[in-house]
Structures are given as C-alpha cells and as structure tokens.
Amino acid sequence: MVIVWTAFANKSLNIIKEFYAETAGTKKAHEIERIIIRSVDILVRSPKIAPVEPFSQNVAQTFRALVVMRKFKIFYFTDDENDRVYIAYVWDCRRNPEILIKNIRKYYDK
C-alpha cells in the first residue's frame, strides 16, 4: 500500500500544529507533527488495523481511525484496487465530535 495525504488531511494537521505552536511552543508542535506522520507507516503493512468508524455508514467512504497518543485520530480510507491508503483527516479528540462529522461530510459526503 502507498500512503496518500489528502489536502484536507494536510490542512487539519497544520491546524493542530499551529495550535500547539501557540500553546506549547514550536518544538512541541513539531514533535506532535512528527509522531502523527510516523504513525501512518503501519498502514502500509496493515491497512485494516484500525476499526471502522460508525459514522462512516452515512458518507461515501468507509473510514477507519487510527488513534495516536490517545489525543488524536487519523481518519483514513483504503483503495484496495489501486493499493492506496488515503489519509483523510487528522482530528484532536478533545474537540466537539459534531464538528468532526460536519467536516468529514463536507469533504466526503455521498
């Protein structure tokens, strides 16, 4: 499998990075970014390792979510035909889940 970061995933990761740069400093922000990016490496070998997200029954893709540092979820979907894993969204789990579903539907709705 090949990992592909969507524009939306990159944007959401940058928002997290900017938040931590402001609240905890740039060193911590870069550390978190590095951990999140490295976490997706496991998906190359085991793309089905994370559970399917229940809300994904209402959108075009079946999303899985890999938990990172107990604070973040990396939402992704697979394209088995083209041997790809698409990173769709990086989410800080401490945020309102209604915003998560709204954002996912905005970009990936049926």
mmCIF file of C-alpha atoms in Angstrom, residues 3-5 15 27 34 54 61 71 77 80 85 92 95-96 98 103 109-110:
data_model
loop_
_atom_site.group_PDB
_atom_site.id
_atom_site.type_symbol
_atom_site.label_atom_id
_atom_site.label_comp_id
_atom_site.label_asym_id
_atom_site.label_seq_id
_atom_site.Cartn_x
_atom_site.Cartn_y
_atom_site.Cartn_z
ATOM 1 C CA ILE A 3 0.106 6.358 1.696
ATOM 2 C CA VAL A 4 -1.525 9.438 0.145
ATOM 3 C CA TRP A 5 -2.198 12.516 2.263
ATOM 4 C CA ILE A 15 -4.219 23.453 12.239
ATOM 5 C CA LYS A 27 9.386 22.320 19.479
ATOM 6 C CA ARG A 34 6.399 14.052 13.545
ATOM 7 C CA PRO A 54 -19.546 4.092 12.910
ATOM 8 C CA GLN A 61 -16.174 6.274 2.114
ATOM 9 C CA LYS A 71 -5.339 12.517 21.794
ATOM 10 C CA PHE A 77 -9.853 5.018 3.858
ATOM 11 C CA ASP A 80 -7.572 -1.775 -2.474
ATOM 12 C CA VAL A 85 -4.370 4.337 1.789
ATOM 13 C CA ASP A 92 -7.834 16.269 18.011
ATOM 14 C CA ARG A 95 -12.766 18.818 20.142
ATOM 15 C CA ASN A 96 -16.527 18.683 19.667
ATOM 16 C CA GLU A 98 -20.175 17.303 15.872
ATOM 17 C CA ASN A 103 -16.147 18.418 8.348
ATOM 18 C CA ASP A 109 -20.420 13.113 1.630
ATOM 19 C CA LYS A 110 -22.294 10.808 -0.737
#
